[in-house]
């Protein structure tokens, strides 16, 4: 806690190393905006519209089992705040969020990416099992004005809830917070829940300055991760979701925020967990009063109206994640209003007893340790915060870990900081085995496919993980500002 006292007094003004680089890229993008100016009042963005369906990316192939599409990343200017100047976003195909890519297991996928930004970019297929050279990692940038085709096949068993976003060196955080991120769903032809109406809810963060322009990151954003005054659902502020008259819905929810933790609650209703990042659980977990969705995670929930016929807000409740410095206290964030008034039925039917398969990845022969730490450094007489993995900042030239192809490994992830960090590993879906906190080990209550796992301050999480392609993979904190500041490593699969 010494750290917090120390930071509290000085609000960390120093900049150094990757922080400085990320910061200056940022500053150049919005030269007219000094830091620390008041933000736009959130009420100025109209709320209460009916929830929009997501725009879909068109499949231009007429071959069965093939998806071909095109994503162009470019600035787009939208009249976003009534009575204010238009807001420049950076978007895929002009769409906020990026268009929904809907695929099936077994599909051959070919997506042409056109970069019309003034920075290098990539498309990273977050969570999808794709070869390293197709995964849009920082080593394969597409230059401004350039293009490339990403090609991959989706294996059986890959049905799940994924997303895509840029991953260029040093520009990921900015490109994401300016609007570049979109949902992707892989469907199974044997999905046991297809009879249910499905909602796709992409939650993203937005921070607008008082002129309705996207605000640059300030010191607190770089340190704690960026949180704006808005948590939008499908790019709308607090929309209304007219609940299906049949009384039961399947919700897929994406946390596409840079750093905001979503402790989801629907007061008066419980939630039933049926799926995580990489697809369905084996059995539904009913009766949850809340669900914590860390940055980059996705979840599938079944929501039952039961006998309620009212309107209620889905909220993100306060989740203390150990923010540093002089930050405003967190508040409950209403996300959307669920309108149950048109429901006519009370669903009695139980969910199918068996949902998906999450076979134990099996015996582990190799152990690895990944340690999150932070340190304060003095550069040019100023203090700077560093976020490290295994005591080092990200270096594109360095291999941090080496794994053997198809060998199941036990990774022990240790959070030696006073803040939560969500770890994401590229190219695979792993299984959490257990958590350890203050000496108490708690086995995972059930198996689930995940590509992102949250670690509380001083928590240890053990996972089973395996890589199916040779090549280079990233692993990093998915608070995008922490990733930008060095909390990322490279795994070489041989
Ligand atoms: Cu969603 Cu390496 O990222
Ligand atoms: Cu972090």
Short mmCIF file of C-alpha atoms and ligand atoms in Angstrom, two decimals:
data_model
loop_
_atom_site.label_atom_id
_atom_site.label_comp_id
_atom_site.label_asym_id
_atom_site.label_seq_id
_atom_site.Cartn_x
_atom_site.Cartn_y
_atom_site.Cartn_z
CA UNK A 1 0.00 0.00 0.00
CA UNK A 2 3.04 2.17 0.22
CA UNK A 3 2.89 2.50 -3.51
CA UNK A 4 -0.57 3.98 -3.45
CA UNK A 5 0.32 6.57 -0.85
CA UNK A 6 3.34 7.53 -2.86
CA UNK A 7 1.40 7.85 -6.09
CA UNK A 8 -1.52 9.52 -4.45
CA UNK A 9 0.56 12.54 -3.62
CA UNK A 10 2.26 13.02 -6.94
CA UNK A 11 -0.22 11.65 -9.48
CA UNK A 12 2.66 10.21 -11.52
CA UNK A 13 3.72 12.85 -13.95
CA UNK A 14 6.79 11.09 -15.31
CA UNK A 15 7.04 9.41 -18.67
CA UNK A 16 9.66 7.05 -19.95
CA UNK A 17 10.45 4.22 -22.30
CA UNK A 18 7.49 2.63 -24.04
CA UNK A 19 5.17 4.83 -22.06
CA UNK A 20 6.72 7.85 -23.71
CA UNK A 21 6.47 6.30 -27.16
CA UNK A 22 2.87 5.30 -26.72
CA UNK A 23 2.16 8.69 -25.26
CA UNK A 24 3.69 10.64 -28.09
CA UNK A 25 1.92 8.60 -30.77
CA UNK A 26 -1.19 9.49 -28.88
CA UNK A 27 -0.35 13.14 -28.53
CA UNK A 28 0.42 13.46 -32.23
CA UNK A 29 -2.98 12.09 -33.12
CA UNK A 30 -4.74 14.83 -31.18
CA UNK A 31 -2.35 17.74 -30.93
CA UNK A 32 -5.02 20.24 -29.96
CA UNK A 33 -6.14 18.51 -26.80
CA UNK A 34 -4.28 19.27 -23.61
CA UNK A 35 -4.65 16.63 -20.93
CA UNK A 36 -6.98 16.83 -18.04
CA UNK A 37 -9.72 18.91 -19.63
CA UNK A 38 -13.28 18.19 -18.53
CA UNK A 39 -15.16 15.57 -20.50
CA UNK A 40 -18.44 15.90 -22.29
CA UNK A 41 -21.45 15.39 -19.99
CA UNK A 42 -22.60 11.84 -20.69
CA UNK A 43 -26.27 12.89 -20.81
CA UNK A 44 -25.54 14.69 -24.08
CA UNK A 45 -25.45 11.35 -25.85
CA UNK A 46 -29.12 10.37 -26.19
CA UNK A 47 -30.07 7.16 -24.36
CA UNK A 48 -33.04 4.85 -24.45
CA UNK A 49 -33.19 3.96 -28.15
CA UNK A 50 -34.17 0.44 -29.10
CA UNK A 51 -31.14 -1.85 -29.14
CA UNK A 52 -29.79 -2.11 -32.67
CA UNK A 53 -28.84 -5.35 -34.34
CA UNK A 54 -25.21 -5.52 -35.32
CA UNK A 55 -24.25 -4.86 -38.91
CA UNK A 56 -23.04 -8.08 -40.51
CA UNK A 57 -20.02 -8.47 -42.70
CA UNK A 58 -21.25 -9.73 -46.07
CA UNK A 59 -19.95 -13.05 -47.32
CA UNK A 60 -18.93 -12.46 -50.94
CA UNK A 61 -18.19 -16.12 -51.66
CA UNK A 62 -20.79 -18.32 -53.30
CA UNK A 63 -18.90 -21.49 -52.41
CA UNK A 64 -20.45 -23.46 -49.57
CA UNK A 65 -18.18 -23.63 -46.54
CA UNK A 66 -16.24 -20.54 -47.57
CA UNK A 67 -16.44 -17.05 -46.11
CA UNK A 68 -14.85 -14.19 -47.98
CA UNK A 69 -15.11 -10.67 -46.75
CA UNK A 70 -13.34 -7.34 -46.64
CA UNK A 71 -12.56 -5.08 -43.73
CA UNK A 72 -11.26 -1.59 -44.32
CA UNK A 73 -9.91 0.34 -41.34
CA UNK A 74 -10.35 4.06 -41.93
CA UNK A 75 -11.33 7.27 -40.18
CA UNK A 76 -15.06 7.99 -40.26
CA UNK A 77 -16.75 11.14 -39.09
CA UNK A 78 -20.13 10.69 -37.46
CA UNK A 79 -22.63 13.16 -36.02
CA UNK A 80 -22.53 11.44 -32.65
CA UNK A 81 -23.46 14.12 -30.13
CA UNK A 82 -26.44 16.29 -31.10
CA UNK A 83 -25.56 19.98 -31.20
CA UNK A 84 -21.81 19.30 -31.25
CA UNK A 85 -19.24 18.93 -33.95
CA UNK A 86 -19.06 15.49 -35.56
CA UNK A 87 -16.81 12.92 -33.93
CA UNK A 88 -13.98 11.26 -35.82
CA UNK A 89 -13.79 7.55 -35.09
CA UNK A 90 -11.55 4.96 -36.69
CA UNK A 91 -13.73 2.08 -37.77
CA UNK A 92 -13.90 -1.11 -39.82
CA UNK A 93 -16.14 -0.49 -42.84
CA UNK A 94 -17.43 2.65 -41.16
CA UNK A 95 -19.26 0.55 -38.57
CA UNK A 96 -19.33 0.90 -34.77
CA UNK A 97 -18.64 -1.68 -33.47
CA UNK A 98 -16.93 -3.37 -36.41
CA UNK A 99 -19.26 -5.58 -38.47
CA UNK A 100 -20.26 -8.94 -37.02
CA UNK A 101 -18.45 -11.83 -38.69
CA UNK A 102 -20.60 -14.93 -38.52
CA UNK A 103 -18.87 -18.20 -39.37
CA UNK A 104 -19.38 -21.95 -39.00
CA UNK A 105 -17.07 -24.64 -37.78
CA UNK A 106 -15.32 -26.11 -40.80
CA UNK A 107 -15.40 -22.84 -42.77
CA UNK A 108 -12.53 -21.66 -44.89
CA UNK A 109 -12.12 -17.96 -44.19
CA UNK A 110 -10.48 -15.29 -46.33
CA UNK A 111 -10.64 -11.75 -45.12
CA UNK A 112 -9.04 -8.95 -47.04
CA UNK A 113 -7.80 -6.19 -44.79
CA UNK A 114 -7.25 -2.71 -46.18
CA UNK A 115 -5.43 -0.24 -43.96
CA UNK A 116 -6.50 3.32 -44.66
CA UNK A 117 -5.13 4.64 -41.40
CA UNK A 118 -2.02 6.81 -41.11
CA UNK A 119 -0.44 4.16 -38.87
CA UNK A 120 0.50 0.54 -39.43
CA UNK A 121 -2.20 -1.85 -38.33
CA UNK A 122 -3.16 -5.53 -38.27
CA UNK A 123 -6.22 -7.60 -37.54
CA UNK A 124 -5.80 -9.94 -34.61
CA UNK A 125 -8.40 -12.72 -34.38
CA UNK A 126 -8.69 -12.73 -30.62
CA UNK A 127 -9.16 -16.27 -29.32
CA UNK A 128 -9.45 -18.02 -32.68
CA UNK A 129 -7.30 -21.05 -33.47
CA UNK A 130 -5.44 -19.60 -36.45
CA UNK A 131 -1.79 -20.02 -37.51
CA UNK A 132 0.62 -17.39 -36.12
CA UNK A 133 1.27 -15.76 -39.49
CA UNK A 134 -2.49 -15.22 -39.96
CA UNK A 135 -3.06 -13.84 -36.47
CA UNK A 136 -2.23 -10.20 -37.04
CA UNK A 137 0.41 -9.99 -34.35
CA UNK A 138 2.79 -7.00 -34.04
CA UNK A 139 5.43 -8.74 -36.18
CA UNK A 140 3.23 -8.63 -39.29
CA UNK A 141 2.13 -5.01 -39.68
CA UNK A 142 0.18 -3.80 -42.68
CA UNK A 143 1.56 -0.36 -43.56
CA UNK A 144 -0.63 2.71 -44.07
CA UNK A 145 -2.27 2.32 -47.46
CA UNK A 146 -1.40 -1.39 -47.56
CA UNK A 147 -3.54 -4.48 -47.57
CA UNK A 148 -3.31 -8.22 -47.05
CA UNK A 149 -5.50 -11.30 -46.91
CA UNK A 150 -5.90 -13.29 -43.71
CA UNK A 151 -6.64 -16.95 -44.42
CA UNK A 152 -7.58 -19.70 -42.00
CA UNK A 153 -9.81 -22.74 -41.53
CA UNK A 154 -12.02 -23.19 -38.52
CA UNK A 155 -11.72 -26.64 -36.98
CA UNK A 156 -14.63 -28.62 -35.53
CA UNK A 157 -15.03 -27.72 -31.88
CA UNK A 158 -14.11 -24.06 -32.40
CA UNK A 159 -17.66 -22.71 -31.99
CA UNK A 160 -17.52 -19.78 -29.61
CA UNK A 161 -17.60 -16.04 -29.14
CA UNK A 162 -14.57 -14.18 -30.43
CA UNK A 163 -13.59 -10.72 -31.58
CA UNK A 164 -11.10 -8.96 -33.77
CA UNK A 165 -9.07 -5.83 -33.22
CA UNK A 166 -5.78 -4.21 -34.32
CA UNK A 167 -2.51 -5.37 -32.79
CA UNK A 168 0.30 -3.25 -34.28
CA UNK A 169 3.31 -2.41 -32.16
CA UNK A 170 2.59 0.66 -30.00
CA UNK A 171 -0.71 1.61 -31.66
CA UNK A 172 -3.10 -1.07 -30.42
CA UNK A 173 -4.56 0.88 -27.51
CA UNK A 174 -5.25 3.98 -29.56
CA UNK A 175 -6.66 2.17 -32.57
CA UNK A 176 -9.01 0.19 -30.32
CA UNK A 177 -10.25 3.17 -28.33
CA UNK A 178 -10.90 5.12 -31.51
CA UNK A 179 -13.36 2.41 -32.56
CA UNK A 180 -11.50 -0.48 -34.20
CA UNK A 181 -12.90 -3.69 -32.72
CA UNK A 182 -15.62 -6.03 -33.87
CA UNK A 183 -17.40 -9.24 -32.84
CA UNK A 184 -17.00 -12.64 -34.43
CA UNK A 185 -19.12 -15.70 -33.75
CA UNK A 186 -18.26 -19.24 -34.79
CA UNK A 187 -21.36 -21.42 -34.86
CA UNK A 188 -21.74 -25.17 -34.62
CA UNK A 189 -24.36 -27.04 -36.63
CA UNK A 190 -24.92 -29.12 -33.50
CA UNK A 191 -25.48 -26.20 -31.11
CA UNK A 192 -28.04 -27.41 -28.53
CA UNK A 193 -29.28 -23.87 -27.81
CA UNK A 194 -30.10 -22.66 -31.32
CA UNK A 195 -33.83 -22.68 -30.60
CA UNK A 196 -33.40 -19.70 -28.27
CA UNK A 197 -33.51 -16.13 -29.52
CA UNK A 198 -29.98 -14.76 -29.34
CA UNK A 199 -28.75 -11.29 -28.39
CA UNK A 200 -25.35 -10.02 -29.28
CA UNK A 201 -24.17 -7.31 -26.90
CA UNK A 202 -20.84 -5.68 -27.61
CA UNK A 203 -19.79 -3.45 -24.74
CA UNK A 204 -17.20 -0.82 -25.52
CA UNK A 205 -15.75 2.14 -23.76
CA UNK A 206 -15.76 5.68 -25.10
CA UNK A 207 -14.15 8.83 -23.77
CA UNK A 208 -15.15 12.10 -25.39
CA UNK A 209 -13.79 15.51 -24.56
CA UNK A 210 -16.13 18.45 -24.16
CA UNK A 211 -16.02 19.16 -27.89
CA UNK A 212 -17.23 15.58 -28.61
CA UNK A 213 -13.85 14.50 -29.95
CA UNK A 214 -12.28 11.27 -28.77
CA UNK A 215 -10.02 12.28 -25.91
CA UNK A 216 -6.39 11.17 -25.82
CA UNK A 217 -5.20 9.04 -22.93
CA UNK A 218 -4.16 10.95 -19.86
CA UNK A 219 -1.75 9.86 -17.15
CA UNK A 220 -4.41 7.92 -15.28
CA UNK A 221 -5.43 6.12 -18.44
CA UNK A 222 -1.86 5.00 -19.11
CA UNK A 223 -1.50 3.82 -15.54
CA UNK A 224 -4.89 2.26 -14.78
CA UNK A 225 -6.16 1.59 -18.26
CA UNK A 226 -8.51 3.90 -20.09
CA UNK A 227 -12.07 4.33 -18.91
CA UNK A 228 -14.23 6.97 -20.51
CA UNK A 229 -17.56 8.40 -19.41
CA UNK A 230 -19.46 5.94 -21.63
CA UNK A 231 -19.88 2.16 -21.62
CA UNK A 232 -21.81 1.62 -24.84
CA UNK A 233 -23.75 -1.42 -25.94
CA UNK A 234 -23.58 -1.95 -29.71
CA UNK A 235 -22.35 1.66 -29.82
CA UNK A 236 -25.54 2.93 -28.13
CA UNK A 237 -25.88 4.54 -24.73
CA UNK A 238 -28.25 2.65 -22.45
CA UNK A 239 -30.45 1.18 -25.19
CA UNK A 240 -33.65 -0.71 -24.48
CA UNK A 241 -33.71 -4.44 -25.09
CA UNK A 242 -37.29 -5.59 -25.77
CA UNK A 243 -37.16 -9.06 -24.20
CA UNK A 244 -38.56 -11.87 -26.30
CA UNK A 245 -42.21 -12.67 -25.55
CA UNK A 246 -41.22 -16.33 -25.13
CA UNK A 247 -39.53 -15.47 -21.82
CA UNK A 248 -36.00 -16.81 -22.39
CA UNK A 249 -33.01 -15.45 -24.31
CA UNK A 250 -29.40 -16.37 -24.95
CA UNK A 251 -27.04 -13.44 -24.54
CA UNK A 252 -23.51 -13.28 -25.89
CA UNK A 253 -21.65 -10.41 -24.27
CA UNK A 254 -18.29 -9.01 -25.29
CA UNK A 255 -16.14 -6.87 -23.04
CA UNK A 256 -14.44 -4.89 -25.79
CA UNK A 257 -13.38 -2.12 -23.40
CA UNK A 258 -9.74 -1.13 -23.06
CA UNK A 259 -9.74 -1.55 -19.31
CA UNK A 260 -13.24 -1.45 -17.84
CA UNK A 261 -14.26 -4.43 -15.72
CA UNK A 262 -17.91 -5.36 -16.09
CA UNK A 263 -19.45 -6.88 -13.00
CA UNK A 264 -22.72 -7.69 -14.70
CA UNK A 265 -25.92 -7.76 -12.68
CA UNK A 266 -29.60 -7.80 -13.54
CA UNK A 267 -31.29 -6.92 -10.25
CA UNK A 268 -34.17 -9.25 -9.40
CA UNK A 269 -33.04 -11.93 -11.86
CA UNK A 270 -30.36 -14.57 -11.75
CA UNK A 271 -28.20 -15.41 -14.72
CA UNK A 272 -27.33 -18.83 -16.09
CA UNK A 273 -23.80 -19.22 -17.39
CA UNK A 274 -23.60 -21.46 -20.44
CA UNK A 275 -20.47 -20.38 -22.28
CA UNK A 276 -17.16 -18.58 -21.99
CA UNK A 277 -14.65 -17.23 -24.54
CA UNK A 278 -14.14 -20.45 -26.46
CA UNK A 279 -17.66 -21.87 -26.41
CA UNK A 280 -20.23 -23.73 -24.36
CA UNK A 281 -19.61 -25.28 -20.97
CA UNK A 282 -20.46 -28.93 -20.45
CA UNK A 283 -23.36 -28.05 -18.16
CA UNK A 284 -25.22 -24.82 -17.41
CA UNK A 285 -24.39 -23.02 -14.16
CA UNK A 286 -27.63 -21.50 -12.93
CA UNK A 287 -28.40 -19.01 -10.18
CA UNK A 288 -25.63 -16.43 -10.62
CA UNK A 289 -26.43 -13.04 -9.12
CA UNK A 290 -23.49 -11.42 -10.93
CA UNK A 291 -20.81 -12.24 -13.47
CA UNK A 292 -17.44 -10.54 -13.72
CA UNK A 293 -16.42 -10.01 -17.33
CA UNK A 294 -12.83 -8.77 -17.45
CA UNK A 295 -11.52 -6.75 -20.41
CA UNK A 296 -11.39 -8.90 -23.59
CA UNK A 297 -13.52 -11.70 -22.13
CA UNK A 298 -16.80 -12.93 -23.57
CA UNK A 299 -19.64 -14.79 -21.96
CA UNK A 300 -22.83 -16.60 -22.94
CA UNK A 301 -25.69 -16.28 -20.49
CA UNK A 302 -29.25 -17.53 -20.49
CA UNK A 303 -31.69 -14.98 -19.14
CA UNK A 304 -35.15 -16.04 -18.03
CA UNK A 305 -37.95 -13.52 -17.53
CA UNK A 306 -39.57 -15.83 -14.99
CA UNK A 307 -42.72 -14.11 -13.86
CA UNK A 308 -41.36 -10.57 -14.08
CA UNK A 309 -42.99 -8.15 -16.53
CA UNK A 310 -41.15 -4.97 -15.57
CA UNK A 311 -38.18 -3.01 -16.87
CA UNK A 312 -34.80 -3.38 -15.24
CA UNK A 313 -31.31 -2.13 -15.91
CA UNK A 314 -28.43 -4.43 -16.70
CA UNK A 315 -25.60 -2.76 -14.83
CA UNK A 316 -21.88 -3.03 -14.38
CA UNK A 317 -21.47 -2.80 -10.63
CA UNK A 318 -18.49 -1.34 -8.86
CA UNK A 319 -15.51 -3.68 -8.94
CA UNK A 320 -12.46 -2.49 -7.03
CA UNK A 321 -9.51 -3.42 -9.22
CA UNK A 322 -6.78 -1.56 -7.44
CA UNK A 323 -6.56 1.62 -9.47
CA UNK A 324 -3.69 3.88 -8.55
CA UNK A 325 -3.34 7.61 -8.17
CA UNK A 326 -5.99 10.28 -7.82
CA UNK A 327 -8.89 8.69 -9.59
CA UNK A 328 -12.56 9.41 -9.12
CA UNK A 329 -14.42 6.71 -7.18
CA UNK A 330 -16.03 4.11 -9.43
CA UNK A 331 -19.77 4.21 -9.88
CA UNK A 332 -22.41 1.75 -10.96
CA UNK A 333 -22.65 1.93 -14.74
CA UNK A 334 -26.06 1.24 -16.29
CA UNK A 335 -25.53 -0.61 -19.57
CA UNK A 336 -29.00 -1.17 -20.96
CA UNK A 337 -32.65 -1.48 -19.94
CA UNK A 338 -34.28 -4.87 -20.28
CA UNK A 339 -37.97 -4.46 -21.04
CA UNK A 340 -39.84 -7.58 -19.94
CA UNK A 341 -43.31 -6.07 -20.45
CA UNK A 342 -44.14 -7.98 -23.64
CA UNK A 343 -43.28 -11.39 -22.22
CA UNK A 344 -46.24 -13.77 -22.37
CA UNK A 345 -44.74 -17.05 -21.22
CA UNK A 346 -42.98 -18.34 -18.17
CA UNK A 347 -40.46 -20.85 -19.42
CA UNK A 348 -40.61 -24.14 -17.52
CA UNK A 349 -38.37 -26.24 -19.73
CA UNK A 350 -34.94 -27.06 -18.39
CA UNK A 351 -31.90 -26.35 -20.53
CA UNK A 352 -30.31 -29.36 -22.25
CA UNK A 353 -28.30 -31.33 -19.68
CA UNK A 354 -25.25 -31.48 -21.92
CA UNK A 355 -24.16 -28.33 -23.73
CA UNK A 356 -20.66 -28.67 -25.15
CA UNK A 357 -17.50 -30.63 -24.64
CA UNK A 358 -14.66 -29.28 -22.57
CA UNK A 359 -12.48 -32.35 -22.30
CA UNK A 360 -9.67 -32.09 -19.80
CA UNK A 361 -6.55 -31.11 -21.71
CA UNK A 362 -4.84 -33.95 -19.84
CA UNK A 363 -1.55 -34.52 -18.06
CA UNK A 364 0.93 -31.69 -18.06
CA UNK A 365 4.61 -32.45 -18.37
CA UNK A 366 6.03 -28.94 -18.49
CA UNK A 367 5.61 -26.05 -16.11
CA UNK A 368 6.05 -22.39 -16.83
CA UNK A 369 5.76 -19.31 -14.71
CA UNK A 370 4.49 -15.94 -15.84
CA UNK A 371 4.88 -13.18 -13.26
CA UNK A 372 3.22 -9.79 -13.47
CA UNK A 373 5.05 -7.09 -11.60
CA UNK A 374 5.34 -3.36 -11.55
CA UNK A 375 8.11 -1.05 -10.64
CA UNK A 376 8.72 2.61 -10.29
CA UNK A 377 11.67 3.93 -12.20
CA UNK A 378 13.38 7.30 -12.31
CA UNK A 379 14.07 8.61 -15.79
CA UNK A 380 15.48 12.09 -16.30
CA UNK A 381 14.56 12.96 -12.76
CA UNK A 382 10.93 11.93 -13.19
CA UNK A 383 9.06 8.93 -11.88
CA UNK A 384 7.54 6.41 -14.19
CA UNK A 385 5.49 3.29 -13.65
CA UNK A 386 6.56 0.13 -15.42
CA UNK A 387 4.35 -2.91 -15.95
CA UNK A 388 6.43 -6.03 -16.44
CA UNK A 389 6.15 -9.72 -17.25
CA UNK A 390 8.89 -11.88 -15.73
CA UNK A 391 10.69 -8.66 -14.82
CA UNK A 392 10.91 -7.39 -18.38
CA UNK A 393 9.21 -5.02 -20.75
CA UNK A 394 8.02 -6.29 -24.12
CA UNK A 395 10.76 -6.57 -26.70
CA UNK A 396 9.93 -7.64 -30.24
CA UNK A 397 13.45 -9.06 -30.60
CA UNK A 398 13.26 -11.30 -27.54
CA UNK A 399 11.73 -14.76 -27.11
CA UNK A 400 10.46 -15.00 -23.56
CA UNK A 401 9.17 -18.58 -23.48
CA UNK A 402 9.55 -21.64 -25.69
CA UNK A 403 6.90 -24.36 -25.91
CA UNK A 404 6.72 -27.60 -27.83
CA UNK A 405 3.99 -28.14 -30.35
CA UNK A 406 0.99 -30.05 -28.95
CA UNK A 407 2.56 -30.40 -25.51
CA UNK A 408 0.12 -29.56 -22.74
CA UNK A 409 1.73 -27.23 -20.23
CA UNK A 410 0.86 -26.01 -16.78
CA UNK A 411 1.33 -22.26 -16.54
CA UNK A 412 1.47 -20.62 -13.17
CA UNK A 413 0.53 -16.98 -13.54
CA UNK A 414 1.46 -14.85 -10.58
CA UNK A 415 0.18 -11.33 -10.08
CA UNK A 416 2.73 -9.56 -7.91
CA UNK A 417 1.07 -6.19 -8.26
CA UNK A 418 -1.65 -4.35 -6.37
CA UNK A 419 -3.93 -4.20 -9.39
CA UNK A 420 -6.00 -6.73 -11.36
CA UNK A 421 -4.60 -7.74 -14.75
CA UNK A 422 -6.34 -9.94 -17.36
CA UNK A 423 -3.85 -12.30 -19.06
CA UNK A 424 -4.53 -13.22 -22.68
CA UNK A 425 -2.63 -15.93 -24.57
CA UNK A 426 -2.81 -15.88 -28.37
CA UNK A 427 -3.77 -18.78 -30.59
CA UNK A 428 -5.39 -21.12 -28.12
CA UNK A 429 -8.13 -21.76 -25.60
CA UNK A 430 -6.84 -22.81 -22.20
CA UNK A 431 -8.41 -24.26 -19.05
CA UNK A 432 -8.10 -22.75 -15.61
CA UNK A 433 -7.09 -25.47 -13.13
CA UNK A 434 -7.06 -23.55 -9.86
CA UNK A 435 -6.63 -20.20 -8.19
CA UNK A 436 -4.52 -19.40 -5.18
CA UNK A 437 -5.09 -16.39 -2.98
CA UNK A 438 -3.48 -15.72 0.40
CA UNK A 439 -2.35 -19.34 0.54
CA UNK A 440 -5.78 -20.82 -0.14
CA UNK A 441 -6.03 -22.93 -3.29
CA UNK A 442 -9.44 -23.14 -4.94
CA UNK A 443 -9.88 -25.61 -7.81
CA UNK A 444 -11.86 -24.33 -10.80
CA UNK A 445 -15.51 -25.29 -10.12
CA UNK A 446 -15.92 -26.55 -13.72
CA UNK A 447 -13.89 -26.67 -16.92
CA UNK A 448 -14.29 -23.87 -19.43
CA UNK A 449 -12.52 -22.70 -22.60
CA UNK A 450 -10.86 -19.37 -22.04
CA UNK A 451 -8.29 -17.23 -23.80
CA UNK A 452 -8.30 -14.50 -21.17
CA UNK A 453 -8.19 -14.94 -17.42
CA UNK A 454 -8.30 -12.27 -14.76
CA UNK A 455 -5.85 -12.13 -11.89
CA UNK A 456 -6.67 -10.19 -8.78
CA UNK A 457 -3.88 -8.39 -6.99
CA UNK A 458 -1.54 -10.97 -5.46
CA UNK A 459 -3.47 -13.87 -6.91
CA UNK A 460 -1.95 -16.95 -8.56
CA UNK A 461 -3.83 -18.75 -11.34
CA UNK A 462 -2.76 -22.10 -12.82
CA UNK A 463 -3.89 -23.01 -16.31
CA UNK A 464 -3.45 -25.89 -18.75
CA UNK A 465 -2.53 -24.65 -22.17
CA UNK A 466 -1.33 -26.07 -25.48
CA UNK A 467 -0.31 -24.61 -28.84
CA UNK A 468 -1.18 -26.29 -32.16
CA UNK A 469 1.01 -24.39 -34.64
CA UNK A 470 4.72 -23.63 -34.69
CA UNK A 471 5.65 -19.97 -34.64
CA UNK A 472 5.50 -16.92 -32.44
CA UNK A 473 2.62 -16.07 -30.11
CA UNK A 474 2.00 -13.12 -27.84
CA UNK A 475 0.79 -13.27 -24.26
CA UNK A 476 -0.08 -10.08 -22.45
CA UNK A 477 -2.23 -8.09 -20.10
CA UNK A 478 -5.36 -7.10 -22.01
CA UNK A 479 -5.65 -3.75 -20.31
CA UNK A 480 -4.51 -2.25 -23.57
CA UNK A 481 -2.53 0.56 -21.97
CA UNK A 482 -0.56 -1.96 -19.92
CA UNK A 483 0.14 -3.97 -23.06
CA UNK A 484 1.36 -0.77 -24.71
CA UNK A 485 3.60 -0.05 -21.75
CA UNK A 486 5.34 -3.38 -21.95
CA UNK A 487 3.23 -5.99 -20.18
CA UNK A 488 3.57 -8.47 -23.03
CA UNK A 489 5.84 -11.38 -23.86
CA UNK A 490 6.54 -13.67 -26.79
CA UNK A 491 6.11 -17.43 -26.81
CA UNK A 492 7.92 -19.40 -29.46
CA UNK A 493 6.32 -22.72 -30.38
CA UNK A 494 8.74 -25.25 -31.86
CU1 LIG B 1 -7.16 -9.20 -27.92
CU2 LIG B 1 -3.12 -9.77 -28.06
O1 LIG B 1 -5.16 -9.42 -28.00
CU1 LIG B 2 -2.62 -4.90 -16.73
#
